[in-house]
């Protein structure tokens, strides 16, 4: 992201600094690529290293198994949280793992309760908000998020999820993408100094950063405070609950380029053309060995005879994962795909619309498809959440057969 600052901090880096109230502060550097990449400097009134305890956080079933025998998949995520108003569930501890590999892990949660403090030490997260409203409270301040937001939270950011007015807004439904390493705006959208270029689908004006500073109430500021931490490497994920001798929300000021931010799919400006534009047109984020696209409503291609649903494609280098969050899915109409469905179209399998959708798409004028896509460069494996809501008839919906071959 670009430079932001808030609160109090010294005119120079790496000097002692007292707040206007005379409190001593302690500088913390949070930086990527060692000391050479994007970074922010935070000024704490406590010592950010003051650990007093650590114990194991049981992450539940985070095992993964191959997508074998090879087939496209459809997962009905709402079945994982059947009541839709989950009592006592939070965004951090109750994610159900859908898909994953060493580069990225995708999960889903329906939450109505404030999460514990949390930090992902494996990589950045991008969370897509299907519905509900929440405050993401962090050491950088608060980001208010709601339906249609993509939320990027940098690695090691201590934060918690606070659902807002669940009675009115409903529970928070969140599609969680945890990267290994960093998730960033693709270089093709940025100048060499990091400004959005003309023609980029979003601009700085669409990016919402934290509001703050956010300081813990005095009655808990000096109390021992737990932080749930994910750590490890890739799919080798571990959980710990570490305890500090004070509340980590003690940052009186910070500046830098690294912080949580959100943008909404409604602000994404799609490029349309005489003939169909390829999916990279819709890319908005990239991680290590994966990309993120926002498919948003658009005027359709206007050329003579132009098909307006994706031609059949074999993404030989990518597994493709679509999360359909609203609208209509013309290409896969009639196949059982609904809201909060996930499809997995793996490499080594050619996919596209149904025959009728392909032919009927000519002359249509507006797409209402709304989907959040992750394409991975390495094969994805299947988690317990996906197995619990797998639509075993989906692989055969192109051919119109509703039952699998007897030999499976
Ligand atoms: Fe595709």
PDB file of C-alpha atoms in Angstrom, residues 24 56 71 96 123 138 157 177 204 219 240 273 281 289 306 325 327 332 335 347-348 363 371:
ATOM      1  CA  UNK A  24       7.943   6.658  27.247  1.00  0.00           C
ATOM      2  CA  UNK A  56      -0.634 -25.125  22.219  1.00  0.00           C
ATOM      3  CA  UNK A  71     -12.685 -34.371 -10.950  1.00  0.00           C
ATOM      4  CA  UNK A  96     -13.517 -24.803   8.376  1.00  0.00           C
ATOM      5  CA  UNK A 123       1.560 -15.059   5.827  1.00  0.00           C
ATOM      6  CA  UNK A 138      -5.622  -4.127  15.395  1.00  0.00           C
ATOM      7  CA  UNK A 157      -0.629  -8.099  12.626  1.00  0.00           C
ATOM      8  CA  UNK A 177      -7.611 -16.995   2.187  1.00  0.00           C
ATOM      9  CA  UNK A 204      -5.991   4.756  -3.768  1.00  0.00           C
ATOM     10  CA  UNK A 219      -8.722  -1.724  33.104  1.00  0.00           C
ATOM     11  CA  UNK A 240      -0.071 -21.464  19.833  1.00  0.00           C
ATOM     12  CA  UNK A 273     -14.454  -5.341 -24.931  1.00  0.00           C
ATOM     13  CA  UNK A 281      -8.531  -8.610 -16.416  1.00  0.00           C
ATOM     14  CA  UNK A 289       1.969 -18.948  -6.404  1.00  0.00           C
ATOM     15  CA  UNK A 306     -19.286 -12.786 -29.385  1.00  0.00           C
ATOM     16  CA  UNK A 325     -21.186 -14.815  -3.409  1.00  0.00           C
ATOM     17  CA  UNK A 327     -25.891 -12.794  -8.479  1.00  0.00           C
ATOM     18  CA  UNK A 332     -22.735 -22.882 -14.683  1.00  0.00           C
ATOM     19  CA  UNK A 335     -25.559 -27.272 -12.206  1.00  0.00           C
ATOM     20  CA  UNK A 347      -5.495 -28.308 -13.742  1.00  0.00           C
ATOM     21  CA  UNK A 348      -5.564 -31.313 -16.085  1.00  0.00           C
ATOM     22  CA  UNK A 363     -26.292 -11.200 -27.495  1.00  0.00           C
ATOM     23  CA  UNK A 371     -17.511 -14.281  -7.694  1.00  0.00           C
TER      24      UNK A 371
END
